[in-house]
Amino acid sequence: MKQVKLSVLCTSLIAFMSHHTQAETDFKLGGYVKADVIFSDYSNGAPDSGSLSRQFYVPGAIYGDPSNAHQVVDFQARESRFNLKSSTMIGEHKLTGFIELDFMTHADGNERVSNSYSPRVRQAFLSYDNWSAGQMWTTFQNPGALPENLDFVGAAEGTPFVRQSMVRYTHGNFQFSVENPETTVNSYRTVNQGVEQSQRITSGSGFVPDFVARYNMKTASGMAFTFAGIARQLNVGNDNYDTSAFGYGVSFTGIIPIGEDDLKMSATYGDGLGRYMALNYANAGVLDAKGEIQTIGSYGGYIAYRHWWNDKWRTSVTVSGFEADNDRSLTGGTVNKSAYSGNVNLLFSPVKPLTVGVEYMYAKNTTESGFTGELNRVIFSVKYTL
């Protein structure tokens, strides 16, 4: 209900401004309808029905439940999304608004009768000339470089992947933003019945926003590259801790046309990146015995090659990976250490708005102690783009 009210409010506000400035507003509806059939084989038993890893591949969420079956099938249309974009010229200035909703990640529905799931806000922002404000893809990420996979994210381990509220300024090829800070760290290890353990602590107590800068470039031959950097303060402040540390990261993406085909790639490194990489597979730091944050280094990347067999058939092959440099003496052995996956698909578009396809994915995750989880998955999808 709140999300619907937000859409109505944005539309009403722009219409009001258009009326009083006698400017015309153009509206465009977009999105797509997508249905998936997902066959999964979890090496350690499947997560419960409705779990995030049953909707799409989430590194660190495939270790499963040994009491469940290993092989499961899921039908869903939750990735379907819709968006509304408005554009208004006010003199020589351009005002745009954008809001986008889908139905992923929520656990409020069930598969017993209606499969009803609440819409969630993916993006909601406005732009005035070079300035933008609202919820968008983090400037540290280049979503245009993501491979064409049927899985919701695709190369989940190897890419920054965050949407959050921010203020962004764009000047030519440069982008600068201040973004919402949120810190995730591991608690100092404890030993319970001989097992080393560490829990995730999430803190929103930071007062300093995350700072991101990015440079986008495109060559005459059609190659596109981005270079991004981030600086952030990690902060945990509560009744038990009051500590902070500095985190940073650098990221590169590239899109290289090869005839009708293309090669996409990404490489990211940082210390204290945490939630910005691999869907928060590893945390930004760990608390030591004194309650101080010690940052965790990490690196990841992917490479994806898309081949067009003809104007209707195409295949993408993707390899993705991530590694965290944990200090086991602080974190213990249960924290995530490495994640790798590979995807290969065959997609067919008889007409441009319609795509049907099949994709095979293999993923392997490993904790610091060497415990592993493996996932074999086959996805059948049909997608109609509005």
Coordinates of N, CA, C and O in Angstrom, one line a residue, residues 60-144:
G60 N 26.4 -18.3 -0.4 CA 26.3 -18.5 1.0 C 25.0 -19.0 1.5 O 24.9 -19.4 2.7
A61 N 24.0 -19.1 0.6 CA 22.7 -19.6 1.0 C 22.4 -21.0 0.4 O 21.2 -21.4 0.4
I62 N 23.4 -21.7 -0.1 CA 23.2 -23.0 -0.7 C 23.7 -24.1 0.1 O 23.6 -25.3 -0.3
Y63 N 24.1 -23.9 1.4 CA 24.6 -25.0 2.2 C 23.4 -25.9 2.6 O 23.6 -27.1 2.8
G64 N 22.2 -25.3 2.7 CA 21.0 -26.1 2.8 C 20.7 -26.7 4.1 O 21.4 -26.4 5.1
D65 N 19.7 -27.5 4.2 CA 19.2 -28.1 5.4 C 19.2 -29.7 5.2 O 18.5 -30.2 4.4
P66 N 20.1 -30.4 5.9 CA 20.2 -31.8 5.7 C 18.9 -32.6 5.9 O 18.8 -33.7 5.4
S67 N 18.0 -32.0 6.6 CA 16.7 -32.7 6.9 C 15.8 -32.6 5.7 O 14.8 -33.3 5.7
N68 N 16.1 -31.8 4.7 CA 15.2 -31.6 3.5 C 15.8 -32.5 2.4 O 16.9 -32.9 2.4
A69 N 14.9 -32.6 1.4 CA 15.3 -33.4 0.2 C 16.4 -32.6 -0.5 O 16.5 -31.4 -0.4
H70 N 17.2 -33.3 -1.3 CA 18.3 -32.6 -2.1 C 17.8 -32.0 -3.4 O 18.3 -31.0 -3.8
Q71 N 16.8 -32.6 -4.0 CA 16.3 -32.2 -5.3 C 14.9 -31.6 -5.2 O 14.0 -32.2 -4.6
V72 N 14.7 -30.4 -5.7 CA 13.5 -29.6 -5.6 C 13.2 -28.9 -6.9 O 14.1 -28.7 -7.7
V73 N 11.9 -28.6 -7.1 CA 11.5 -27.8 -8.2 C 10.7 -26.6 -7.7 O 9.9 -26.8 -6.8
D74 N 10.9 -25.5 -8.3 CA 10.1 -24.2 -8.0 C 9.6 -23.6 -9.2 O 10.3 -23.4 -10.2
F75 N 8.3 -23.2 -9.2 CA 7.7 -22.4 -10.3 C 7.5 -21.0 -9.7 O 7.0 -20.9 -8.6
Q76 N 7.8 -20.0 -10.5 CA 7.6 -18.6 -10.0 C 7.5 -17.7 -11.1 O 8.0 -17.9 -12.2
A77 N 6.7 -16.6 -10.8 CA 6.7 -15.4 -11.7 C 7.1 -14.1 -11.0 O 6.7 -13.0 -11.4
R78 N 7.8 -14.3 -9.9 CA 8.1 -13.2 -9.0 C 9.1 -12.2 -9.5 O 9.1 -11.0 -9.1
E79 N 9.9 -12.6 -10.5 CA 10.8 -11.6 -11.1 C 10.1 -10.6 -12.0 O 10.7 -9.6 -12.3
S80 N 8.9 -10.8 -12.4 CA 8.2 -9.9 -13.2 C 8.2 -8.5 -12.5 O 8.1 -8.4 -11.3
R81 N 8.3 -7.5 -13.3 CA 8.4 -6.1 -12.8 C 7.7 -5.1 -13.7 O 7.5 -5.4 -14.9
F82 N 7.5 -4.0 -13.1 CA 6.9 -2.9 -13.9 C 7.5 -1.6 -13.4 O 7.9 -1.4 -12.2
N83 N 7.7 -0.6 -14.3 CA 8.2 0.7 -13.9 C 7.5 1.8 -14.7 O 6.9 1.6 -15.8
L84 N 7.5 3.0 -14.1 CA 6.9 4.2 -14.7 C 7.9 5.3 -14.7 O 8.5 5.6 -13.7
K85 N 8.1 5.8 -15.9 CA 9.1 6.9 -16.1 C 8.4 8.1 -16.6 O 7.6 8.0 -17.5
S86 N 8.6 9.3 -16.0 CA 8.1 10.6 -16.5 C 9.2 11.5 -16.9 O 10.3 11.4 -16.4
S87 N 8.9 12.3 -17.9 CA 10.0 13.3 -18.3 C 9.3 14.6 -18.6 O 8.3 14.7 -19.4
T88 N 9.8 15.7 -18.0 CA 9.2 17.0 -18.2 C 10.3 18.0 -18.5 O 11.3 18.1 -17.8
M89 N 10.1 18.8 -19.5 CA 11.0 19.9 -19.8 C 10.4 21.2 -19.1 O 9.3 21.6 -19.4
I90 N 11.2 21.8 -18.3 CA 10.9 23.1 -17.6 C 11.8 24.1 -18.1 O 13.0 24.2 -17.6
G91 N 11.4 24.9 -19.1 CA 12.4 25.7 -19.8 C 13.5 24.9 -20.4 O 13.2 24.0 -21.3
E92 N 14.7 25.2 -20.1 CA 15.8 24.4 -20.7 C 16.3 23.3 -19.7 O 17.3 22.6 -20.0
H93 N 15.5 23.0 -18.7 CA 15.9 22.0 -17.7 C 15.0 20.8 -17.8 O 13.8 20.9 -18.1
K94 N 15.6 19.6 -17.6 CA 14.9 18.4 -17.7 C 14.6 17.7 -16.3 O 15.6 17.5 -15.6
L95 N 13.4 17.4 -16.0 CA 13.0 16.8 -14.8 C 12.4 15.4 -15.1 O 11.5 15.3 -15.9
T96 N 13.0 14.4 -14.5 CA 12.5 13.0 -14.7 C 12.2 12.4 -13.4 O 12.8 12.7 -12.4
G97 N 11.3 11.4 -13.4 CA 11.0 10.6 -12.3 C 10.9 9.2 -12.7 O 10.5 8.9 -13.8
F98 N 11.3 8.3 -11.8 CA 11.3 6.8 -12.2 C 11.0 6.0 -10.9 O 11.6 6.3 -9.8
I99 N 10.1 5.1 -11.1 CA 9.8 4.2 -10.0 C 9.6 2.8 -10.6 O 9.0 2.6 -11.6
E100 N 10.1 1.8 -9.9 CA 10.1 0.4 -10.4 C 9.8 -0.6 -9.2 O 10.4 -0.5 -8.2
L101 N 8.9 -1.5 -9.5 CA 8.6 -2.5 -8.5 C 8.7 -3.9 -9.0 O 8.5 -4.1 -10.2
D102 N 9.0 -4.9 -8.2 CA 8.9 -6.3 -8.5 C 8.4 -7.0 -7.3 O 8.0 -6.4 -6.3
F103 N 8.6 -8.4 -7.3 CA 8.0 -9.2 -6.2 C 9.0 -10.1 -5.6 O 8.6 -11.1 -4.9
M104 N 10.3 -9.9 -5.8 CA 11.3 -10.8 -5.3 C 11.5 -10.6 -3.8 O 11.2 -9.6 -3.2
T105 N 12.2 -11.6 -3.2 CA 12.8 -11.6 -1.8 C 11.8 -11.7 -0.7 O 12.2 -12.1 0.4
H106 N 10.6 -11.2 -0.9 CA 9.6 -11.2 0.2 C 9.3 -12.7 0.7 O 9.2 -13.6 -0.2
A107 N 9.1 -12.9 1.9 CA 8.7 -14.1 2.5 C 7.2 -14.1 3.0 O 6.8 -15.0 3.7
D108 N 6.5 -13.1 2.6 CA 5.1 -12.9 3.2 C 4.1 -13.7 2.4 O 3.0 -13.9 3.0
G109 N 4.4 -14.3 1.3 CA 3.4 -15.1 0.6 C 3.7 -16.6 0.9 O 4.6 -17.0 1.6
N110 N 2.9 -17.5 0.3 CA 3.2 -18.9 0.4 C 2.7 -19.6 -0.9 O 2.0 -19.0 -1.7
E111 N 3.1 -20.9 -1.0 CA 2.7 -21.6 -2.2 C 1.5 -22.6 -2.0 O 1.2 -23.4 -2.8
R112 N 0.8 -22.4 -0.9 CA -0.3 -23.3 -0.5 C -1.6 -23.0 -1.4 O -2.2 -24.0 -1.8
V113 N -1.9 -21.7 -1.6 CA -3.2 -21.4 -2.3 C -3.0 -20.4 -3.4 O -3.1 -20.6 -4.6
S114 N -2.6 -19.2 -3.0 CA -2.6 -18.0 -3.9 C -1.3 -17.6 -4.4 O -1.2 -16.8 -5.4
N115 N -0.2 -18.0 -3.8 CA 1.2 -17.5 -4.2 C 1.2 -16.0 -4.3 O 1.7 -15.4 -5.2
S116 N 0.6 -15.3 -3.3 CA 0.6 -13.8 -3.3 C 1.8 -13.3 -2.6 O 2.1 -13.6 -1.5
Y117 N 2.5 -12.3 -3.3 CA 3.7 -11.7 -2.7 C 3.6 -10.2 -2.9 O 3.1 -9.7 -3.9
S118 N 4.0 -9.5 -1.9 CA 3.9 -8.0 -1.9 C 4.9 -7.4 -2.9 O 6.0 -8.0 -3.1
P119 N 4.6 -6.4 -3.6 CA 5.5 -5.7 -4.4 C 6.6 -5.0 -3.5 O 6.3 -4.6 -2.4
R120 N 7.8 -4.8 -4.0 CA 8.9 -4.1 -3.3 C 9.4 -3.0 -4.2 O 9.4 -3.1 -5.5
V121 N 9.9 -2.0 -3.6 CA 10.6 -0.9 -4.4 C 12.0 -1.3 -4.8 O 12.8 -1.6 -4.0
R122 N 12.2 -1.4 -6.1 CA 13.5 -1.6 -6.7 C 14.3 -0.3 -6.8 O 15.3 -0.1 -6.3
Q123 N 13.6 0.6 -7.5 CA 14.2 1.9 -7.7 C 13.1 3.0 -7.6 O 12.0 2.7 -8.0
A124 N 13.4 4.1 -7.0 CA 12.5 5.2 -7.0 C 13.4 6.5 -6.8 O 13.9 6.8 -5.8
F125 N 13.5 7.3 -7.9 CA 14.3 8.4 -7.9 C 13.8 9.5 -8.8 O 13.0 9.2 -9.7
L126 N 14.3 10.7 -8.7 CA 14.1 11.8 -9.6 C 15.4 12.4 -10.0 O 16.4 12.3 -9.3
S127 N 15.4 13.0 -11.2 CA 16.6 13.6 -11.7 C 16.2 15.0 -12.2 O 15.2 15.2 -12.9
Y128 N 17.1 15.9 -11.9 CA 17.0 17.3 -12.4 C 18.3 17.7 -13.1 O 19.3 17.9 -12.3
D129 N 18.3 17.8 -14.4 CA 19.6 18.0 -15.1 C 20.6 17.0 -14.7 O 20.4 15.8 -14.8
N130 N 21.7 17.4 -14.1 CA 22.8 16.5 -13.7 C 22.7 15.9 -12.4 O 23.5 15.0 -12.0
W131 N 21.6 16.3 -11.6 CA 21.5 15.8 -10.2 C 20.4 14.7 -10.2 O 19.4 14.8 -10.8
S132 N 20.7 13.7 -9.4 CA 19.7 12.6 -9.1 C 19.6 12.3 -7.6 O 20.7 12.4 -6.9
A133 N 18.4 12.0 -7.2 CA 18.3 11.6 -5.7 C 17.2 10.6 -5.6 O 16.2 10.6 -6.3
G134 N 17.4 9.6 -4.7 CA 16.5 8.6 -4.5 C 17.2 7.2 -4.5 O 18.4 7.1 -4.3
Q135 N 16.4 6.2 -4.6 CA 17.0 4.8 -4.6 C 17.4 4.4 -6.0 O 16.5 4.3 -6.9
M136 N 18.6 4.0 -6.2 CA 19.1 3.6 -7.5 C 20.2 2.5 -7.3 O 20.6 2.2 -6.2
W137 N 20.7 2.0 -8.5 CA 21.9 1.2 -8.4 C 23.0 2.0 -7.8 O 23.3 3.1 -8.2
T138 N 23.8 1.4 -6.9 CA 25.0 2.1 -6.4 C 25.9 2.5 -7.6 O 26.0 1.8 -8.6
T139 N 26.5 3.7 -7.5 CA 27.4 4.2 -8.5 C 28.6 3.3 -8.6 O 29.3 3.3 -9.7
F140 N 28.9 2.5 -7.6 CA 30.0 1.6 -7.6 C 29.8 0.4 -8.6 O 30.7 -0.3 -8.9
Q141 N 28.5 0.2 -9.0 CA 28.2 -1.0 -9.9 C 27.8 -0.5 -11.2 O 27.2 0.6 -11.4
N142 N 28.1 -1.3 -12.2 CA 27.7 -1.0 -13.6 C 26.7 -2.1 -14.0 O 27.1 -3.1 -14.6
P143 N 25.4 -2.0 -13.8 CA 24.5 -3.0 -14.2 C 24.4 -3.3 -15.7 O 24.1 -4.4 -16.1
G144 N 24.9 -2.4 -16.5 CA 24.9 -2.6 -18.0 C 25.9 -3.7 -18.4 O 25.8 -4.2 -19.5

